[in-house]
XYZ file of N, CA and C in Angstrom:
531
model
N 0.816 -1.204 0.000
C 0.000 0.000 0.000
C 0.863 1.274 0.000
N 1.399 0.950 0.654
C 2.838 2.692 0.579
C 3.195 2.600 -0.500
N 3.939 1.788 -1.587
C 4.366 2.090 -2.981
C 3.350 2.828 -3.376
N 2.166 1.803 -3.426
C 1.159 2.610 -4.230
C 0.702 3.987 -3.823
N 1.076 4.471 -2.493
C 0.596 5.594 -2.184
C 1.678 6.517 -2.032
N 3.151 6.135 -2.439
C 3.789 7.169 -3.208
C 3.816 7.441 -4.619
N 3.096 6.374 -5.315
C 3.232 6.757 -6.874
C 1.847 7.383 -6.585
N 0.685 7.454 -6.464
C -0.554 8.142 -6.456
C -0.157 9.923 -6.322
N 0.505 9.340 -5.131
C 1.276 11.354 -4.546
C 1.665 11.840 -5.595
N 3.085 11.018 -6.184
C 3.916 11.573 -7.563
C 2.672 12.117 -8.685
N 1.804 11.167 -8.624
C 1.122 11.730 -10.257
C -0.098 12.154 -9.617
N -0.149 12.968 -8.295
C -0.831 14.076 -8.126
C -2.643 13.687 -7.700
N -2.863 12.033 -7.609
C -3.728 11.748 -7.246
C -4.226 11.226 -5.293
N -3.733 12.492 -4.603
C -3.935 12.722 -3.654
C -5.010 11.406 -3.186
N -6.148 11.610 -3.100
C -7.260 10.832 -2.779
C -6.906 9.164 -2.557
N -6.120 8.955 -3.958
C -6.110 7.737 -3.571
C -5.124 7.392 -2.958
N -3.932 8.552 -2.361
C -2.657 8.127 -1.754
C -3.222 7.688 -0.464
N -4.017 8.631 -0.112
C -4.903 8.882 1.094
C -5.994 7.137 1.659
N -6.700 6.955 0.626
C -7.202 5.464 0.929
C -5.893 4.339 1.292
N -5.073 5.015 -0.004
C -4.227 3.401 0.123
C -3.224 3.901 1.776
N -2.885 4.701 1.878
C -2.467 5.243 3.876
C -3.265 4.937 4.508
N -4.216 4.881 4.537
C -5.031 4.415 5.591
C -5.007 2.971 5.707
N -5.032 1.889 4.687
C -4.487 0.905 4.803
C -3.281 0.604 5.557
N -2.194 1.319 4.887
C -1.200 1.047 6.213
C -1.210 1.326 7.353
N -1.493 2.379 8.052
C -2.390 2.841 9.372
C -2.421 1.743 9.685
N -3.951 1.291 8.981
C -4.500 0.209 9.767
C -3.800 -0.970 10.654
N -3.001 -1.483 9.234
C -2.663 -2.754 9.009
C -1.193 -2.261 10.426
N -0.507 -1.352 10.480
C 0.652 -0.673 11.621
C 0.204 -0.213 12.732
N -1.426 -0.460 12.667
C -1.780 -0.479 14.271
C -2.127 -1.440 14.909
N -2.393 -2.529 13.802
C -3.075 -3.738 14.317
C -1.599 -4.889 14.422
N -0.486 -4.305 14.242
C 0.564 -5.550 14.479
C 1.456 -4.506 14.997
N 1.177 -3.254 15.879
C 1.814 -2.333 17.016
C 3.009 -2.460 16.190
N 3.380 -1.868 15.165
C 4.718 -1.772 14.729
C 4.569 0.311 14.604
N 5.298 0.554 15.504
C 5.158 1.955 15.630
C 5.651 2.774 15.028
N 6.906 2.431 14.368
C 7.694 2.969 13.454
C 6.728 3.025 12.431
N 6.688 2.295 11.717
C 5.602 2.081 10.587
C 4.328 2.981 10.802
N 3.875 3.027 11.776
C 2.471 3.709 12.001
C 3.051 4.719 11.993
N 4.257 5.766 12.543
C 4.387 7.176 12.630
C 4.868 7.274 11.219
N 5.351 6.535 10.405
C 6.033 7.314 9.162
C 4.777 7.332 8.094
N 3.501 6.258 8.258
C 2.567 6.123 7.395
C 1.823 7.454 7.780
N 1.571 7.938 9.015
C 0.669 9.063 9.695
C 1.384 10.268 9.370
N 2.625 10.170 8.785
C 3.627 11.469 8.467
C 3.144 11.515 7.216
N 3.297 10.641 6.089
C 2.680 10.307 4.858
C 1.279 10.755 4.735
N 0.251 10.221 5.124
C -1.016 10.684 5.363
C -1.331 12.138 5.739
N -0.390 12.731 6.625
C -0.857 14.031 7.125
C -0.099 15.333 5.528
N 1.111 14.411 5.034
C 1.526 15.289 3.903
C 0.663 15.686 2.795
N -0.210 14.232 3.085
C -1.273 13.883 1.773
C -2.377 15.059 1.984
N -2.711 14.918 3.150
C -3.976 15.952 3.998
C -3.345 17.470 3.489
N -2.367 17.690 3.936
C -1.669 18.844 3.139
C -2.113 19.213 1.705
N -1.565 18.429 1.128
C -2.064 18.187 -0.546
C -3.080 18.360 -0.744
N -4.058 18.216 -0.073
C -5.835 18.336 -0.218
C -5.873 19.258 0.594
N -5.054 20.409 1.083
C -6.123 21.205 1.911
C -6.725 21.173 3.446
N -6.659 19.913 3.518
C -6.993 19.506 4.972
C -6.131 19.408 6.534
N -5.992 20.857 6.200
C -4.860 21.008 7.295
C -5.069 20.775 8.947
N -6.154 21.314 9.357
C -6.492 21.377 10.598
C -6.422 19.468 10.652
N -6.856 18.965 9.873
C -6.573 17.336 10.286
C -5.617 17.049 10.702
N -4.712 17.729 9.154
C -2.933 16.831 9.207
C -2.232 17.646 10.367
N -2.495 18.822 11.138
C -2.196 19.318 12.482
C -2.553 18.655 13.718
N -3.414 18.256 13.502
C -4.003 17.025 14.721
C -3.422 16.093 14.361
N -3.387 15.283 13.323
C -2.744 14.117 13.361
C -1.074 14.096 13.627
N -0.224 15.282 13.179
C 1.308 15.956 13.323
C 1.190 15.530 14.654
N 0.717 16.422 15.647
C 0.999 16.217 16.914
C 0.341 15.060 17.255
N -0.653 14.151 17.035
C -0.579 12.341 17.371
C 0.109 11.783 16.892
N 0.820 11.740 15.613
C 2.022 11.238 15.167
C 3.459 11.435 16.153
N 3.827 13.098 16.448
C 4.611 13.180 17.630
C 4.789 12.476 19.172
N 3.568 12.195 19.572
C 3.628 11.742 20.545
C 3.435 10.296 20.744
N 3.133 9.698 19.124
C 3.750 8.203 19.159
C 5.096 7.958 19.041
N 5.568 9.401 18.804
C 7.157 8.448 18.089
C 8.108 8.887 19.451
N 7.487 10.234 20.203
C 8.257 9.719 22.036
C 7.800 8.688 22.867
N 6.586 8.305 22.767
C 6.179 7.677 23.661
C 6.901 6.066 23.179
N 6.619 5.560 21.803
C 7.015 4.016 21.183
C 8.406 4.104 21.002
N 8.774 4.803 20.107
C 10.735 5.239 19.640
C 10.970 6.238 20.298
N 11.281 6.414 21.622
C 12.302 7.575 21.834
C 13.533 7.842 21.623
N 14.139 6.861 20.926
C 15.682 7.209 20.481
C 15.775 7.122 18.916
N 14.839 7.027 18.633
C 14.940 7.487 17.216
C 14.482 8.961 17.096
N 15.868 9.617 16.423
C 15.428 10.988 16.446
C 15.567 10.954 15.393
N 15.641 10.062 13.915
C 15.041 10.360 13.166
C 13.457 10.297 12.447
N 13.495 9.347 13.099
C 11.218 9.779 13.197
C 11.214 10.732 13.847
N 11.167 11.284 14.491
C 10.956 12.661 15.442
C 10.741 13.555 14.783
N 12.279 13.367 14.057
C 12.405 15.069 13.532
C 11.541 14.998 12.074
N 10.977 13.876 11.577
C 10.476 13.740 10.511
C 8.669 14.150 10.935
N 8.326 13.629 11.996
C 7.154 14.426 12.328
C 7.377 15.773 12.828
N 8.673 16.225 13.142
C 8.343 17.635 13.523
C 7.997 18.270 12.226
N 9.067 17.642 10.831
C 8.659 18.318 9.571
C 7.607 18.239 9.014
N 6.996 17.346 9.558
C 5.625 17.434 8.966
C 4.642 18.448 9.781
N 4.887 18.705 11.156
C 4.076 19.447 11.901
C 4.356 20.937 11.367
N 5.791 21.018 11.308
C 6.119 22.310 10.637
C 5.355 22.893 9.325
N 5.435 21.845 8.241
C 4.937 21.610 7.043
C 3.463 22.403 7.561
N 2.672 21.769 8.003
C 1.322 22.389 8.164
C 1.269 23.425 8.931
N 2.430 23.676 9.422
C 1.984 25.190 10.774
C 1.975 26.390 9.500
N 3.298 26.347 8.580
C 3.628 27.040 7.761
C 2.278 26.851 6.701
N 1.588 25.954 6.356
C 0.480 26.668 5.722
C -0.727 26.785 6.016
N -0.998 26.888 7.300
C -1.916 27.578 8.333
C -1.285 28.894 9.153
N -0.026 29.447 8.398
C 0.361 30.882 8.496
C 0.716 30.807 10.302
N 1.213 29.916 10.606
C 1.487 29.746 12.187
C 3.027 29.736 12.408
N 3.753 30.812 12.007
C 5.009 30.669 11.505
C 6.139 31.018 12.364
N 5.264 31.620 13.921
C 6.489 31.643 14.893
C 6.469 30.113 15.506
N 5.520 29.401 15.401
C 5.272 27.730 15.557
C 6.017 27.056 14.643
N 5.901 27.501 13.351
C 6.687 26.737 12.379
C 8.258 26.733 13.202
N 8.581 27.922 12.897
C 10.038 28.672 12.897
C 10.633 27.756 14.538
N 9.699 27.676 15.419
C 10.039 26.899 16.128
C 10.158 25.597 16.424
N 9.849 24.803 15.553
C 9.689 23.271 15.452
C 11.247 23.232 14.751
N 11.429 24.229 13.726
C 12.610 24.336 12.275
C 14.072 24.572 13.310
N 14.113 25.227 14.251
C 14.894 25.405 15.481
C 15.201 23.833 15.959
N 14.122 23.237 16.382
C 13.956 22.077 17.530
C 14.955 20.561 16.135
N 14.320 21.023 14.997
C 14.806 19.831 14.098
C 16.185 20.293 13.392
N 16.338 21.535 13.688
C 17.925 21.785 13.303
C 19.033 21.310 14.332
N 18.268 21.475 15.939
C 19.532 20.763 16.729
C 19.669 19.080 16.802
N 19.290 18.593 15.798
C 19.655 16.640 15.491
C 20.440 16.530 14.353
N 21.592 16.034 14.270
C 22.777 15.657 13.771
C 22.259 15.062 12.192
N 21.546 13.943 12.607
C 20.993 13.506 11.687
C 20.772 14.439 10.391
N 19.882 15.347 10.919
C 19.506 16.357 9.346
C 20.528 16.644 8.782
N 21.528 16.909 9.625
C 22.879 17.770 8.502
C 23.579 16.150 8.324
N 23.952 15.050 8.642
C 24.407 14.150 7.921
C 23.756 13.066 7.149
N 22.603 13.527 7.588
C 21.487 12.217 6.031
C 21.306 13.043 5.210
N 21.738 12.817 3.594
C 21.636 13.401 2.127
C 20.116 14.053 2.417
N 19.381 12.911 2.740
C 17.721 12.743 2.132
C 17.374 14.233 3.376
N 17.518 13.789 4.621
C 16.587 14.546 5.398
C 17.422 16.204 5.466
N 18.468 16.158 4.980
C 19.349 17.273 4.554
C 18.318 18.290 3.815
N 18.144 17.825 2.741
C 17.301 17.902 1.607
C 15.980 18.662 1.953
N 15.178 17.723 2.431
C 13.733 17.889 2.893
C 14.080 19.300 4.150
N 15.049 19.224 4.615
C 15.084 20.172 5.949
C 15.337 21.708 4.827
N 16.166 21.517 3.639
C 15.997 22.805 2.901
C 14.999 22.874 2.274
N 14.356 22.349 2.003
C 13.120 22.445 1.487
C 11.909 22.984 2.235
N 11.928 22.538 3.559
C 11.091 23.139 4.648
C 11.342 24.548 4.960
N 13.061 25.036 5.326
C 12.902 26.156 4.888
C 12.766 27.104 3.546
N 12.876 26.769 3.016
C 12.525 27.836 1.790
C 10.907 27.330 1.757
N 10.357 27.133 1.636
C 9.107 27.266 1.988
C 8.250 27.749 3.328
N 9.537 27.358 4.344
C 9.044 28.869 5.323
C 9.059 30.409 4.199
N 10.254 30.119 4.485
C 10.775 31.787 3.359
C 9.783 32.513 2.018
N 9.485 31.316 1.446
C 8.457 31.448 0.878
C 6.697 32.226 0.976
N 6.851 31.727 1.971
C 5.266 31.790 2.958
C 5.616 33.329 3.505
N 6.496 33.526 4.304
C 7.086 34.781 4.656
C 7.371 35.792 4.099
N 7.715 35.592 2.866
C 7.338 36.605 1.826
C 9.087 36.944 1.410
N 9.948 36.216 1.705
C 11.290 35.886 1.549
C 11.861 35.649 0.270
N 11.892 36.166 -0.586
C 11.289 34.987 -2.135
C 13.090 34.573 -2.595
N 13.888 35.381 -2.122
C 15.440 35.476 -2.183
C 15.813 34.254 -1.825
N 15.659 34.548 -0.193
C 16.379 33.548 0.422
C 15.345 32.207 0.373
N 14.343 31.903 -0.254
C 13.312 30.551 -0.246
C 14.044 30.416 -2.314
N 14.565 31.194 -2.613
C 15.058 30.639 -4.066
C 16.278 30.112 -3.769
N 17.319 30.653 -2.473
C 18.535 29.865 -2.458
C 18.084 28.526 -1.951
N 17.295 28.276 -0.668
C 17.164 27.086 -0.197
C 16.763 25.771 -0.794
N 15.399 26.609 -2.044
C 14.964 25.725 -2.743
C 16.227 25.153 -4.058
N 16.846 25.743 -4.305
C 17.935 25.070 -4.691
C 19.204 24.193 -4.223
N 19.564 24.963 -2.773
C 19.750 23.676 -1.860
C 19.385 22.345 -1.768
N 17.842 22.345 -1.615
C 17.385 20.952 -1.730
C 17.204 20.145 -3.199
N 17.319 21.373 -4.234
C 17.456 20.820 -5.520
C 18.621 19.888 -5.845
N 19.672 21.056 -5.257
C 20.997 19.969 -5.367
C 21.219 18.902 -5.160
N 20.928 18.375 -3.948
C 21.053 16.788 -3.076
C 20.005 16.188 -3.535
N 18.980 16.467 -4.177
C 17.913 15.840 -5.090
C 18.733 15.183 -6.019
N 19.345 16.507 -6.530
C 20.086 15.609 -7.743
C 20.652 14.901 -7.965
N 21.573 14.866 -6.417
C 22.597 13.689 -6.301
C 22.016 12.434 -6.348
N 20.887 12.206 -5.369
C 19.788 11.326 -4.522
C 19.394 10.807 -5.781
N 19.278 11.635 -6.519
C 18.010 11.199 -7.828
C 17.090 11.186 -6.846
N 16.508 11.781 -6.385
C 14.714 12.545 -5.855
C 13.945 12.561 -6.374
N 13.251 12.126 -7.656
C 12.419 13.089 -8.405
C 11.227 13.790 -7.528
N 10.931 13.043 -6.864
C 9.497 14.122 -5.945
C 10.095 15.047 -5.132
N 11.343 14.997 -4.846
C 11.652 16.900 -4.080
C 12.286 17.824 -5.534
N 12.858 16.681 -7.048
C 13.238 17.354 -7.584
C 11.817 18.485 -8.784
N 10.924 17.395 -8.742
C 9.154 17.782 -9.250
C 8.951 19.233 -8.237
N 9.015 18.933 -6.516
C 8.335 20.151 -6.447
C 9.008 21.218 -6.417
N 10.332 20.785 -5.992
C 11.483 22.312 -5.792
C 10.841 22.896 -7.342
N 11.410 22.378 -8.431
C 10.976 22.776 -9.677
C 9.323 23.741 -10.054
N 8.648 22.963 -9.267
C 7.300 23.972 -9.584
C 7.315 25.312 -8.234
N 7.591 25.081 -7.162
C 7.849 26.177 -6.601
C 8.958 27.535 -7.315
N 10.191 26.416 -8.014
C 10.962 27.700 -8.718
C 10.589 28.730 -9.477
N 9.674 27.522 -10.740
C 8.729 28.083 -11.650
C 7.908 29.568 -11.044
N 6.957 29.176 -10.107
C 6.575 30.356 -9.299
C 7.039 31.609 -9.011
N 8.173 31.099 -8.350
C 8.619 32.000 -7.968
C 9.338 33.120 -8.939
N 9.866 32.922 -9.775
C 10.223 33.183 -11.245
C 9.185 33.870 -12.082
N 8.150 33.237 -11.863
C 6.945 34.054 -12.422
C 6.572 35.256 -11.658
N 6.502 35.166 -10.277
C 6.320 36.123 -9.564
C 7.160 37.221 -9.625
N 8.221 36.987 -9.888
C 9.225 38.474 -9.643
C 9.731 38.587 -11.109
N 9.464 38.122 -12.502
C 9.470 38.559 -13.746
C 7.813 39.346 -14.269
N 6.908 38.799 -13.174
C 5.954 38.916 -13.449
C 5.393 38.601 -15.169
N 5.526 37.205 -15.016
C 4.908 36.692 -16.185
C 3.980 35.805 -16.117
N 3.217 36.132 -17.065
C 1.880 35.649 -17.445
C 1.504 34.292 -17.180
């Protein structure tokens, strides 16, 4: 069900990423594998994002958080992966001294600056703070930040959205049509 509900994400069919997550949910609550349940509920709440449905994927951010202290507390890389997701939605529910403070809490774990991937996603989170903030400079350096290590990674889904955020942004300050 997760393959399928990252290729659904990639080609933009939200809805059904969303059914086929809930499957895993399910199936990661009913054999208490907790890891699994917080990264599927990180997945799901990104998806909720994608649709709009933020006040959910904010409730679910912080139930996702407090499975992954309460089941994994020494994994601080689930942690900091639900903080990015909690962040993710504070920033587009305009909650951005909340954001800015989660982006603080997941910058002091080692992890982000030595995993390629969560390297990546952590520039990506900010420049889309920056973004939201009205930053468009410094959210064009970051978003190329995370472009870079995309590239290395071969990413295509951070290299898809960095790319349509660039687009944007590009449009916005050439002001074209």
């Amino acid at each position: 069900y997760y393959v399928s509900a990252y290729i659904y994400e990639y080609e933009g069919v939200y809805g059904k990423a969303k059914e086929a997550l809930e499957q895993c949910i399910e199936i990661a609550q009913q054999e208490q594998m907790y890891r699994e349940l917080c990264m599927s509920w990180n997945f799901y709440n990104h998806t909720l994002i994608m649709l709009d449905d933020l006040k959910n994927a904010e409730k679910h951010a912080r139930e996702s958080i407090q499975l992954a202290i309460t089941h994994q507390p020494a994994d601080d890389l689930l942690y900091c992966q639900c903080l990015y997701i909690l962040a993710s939605v504070q920033i587009e529910l305009s909650l951005f001294a909340d954001a800015l403070d989660n982006i603080s809490k997941i910058n002091q774990y080692a992890i982000v600056q030595l995993n390629n991937n969560e390297h990546s996603h952590f520039m990506y989170l900010i420049a889309t703070y920056e973004l939201r903030t009205g930053d468009l400079q410094q959210a064009i350096i970051y978003f190329h930040k995370a472009e870079e290590i995309a590239l290395i990674l071969n990413n295509h889904l951070m290299l898809k959205n960095t790319a349509q955020h660039l687009v944007e942004i590009y449009k916005n300050i050439y002001i074209l049509p």
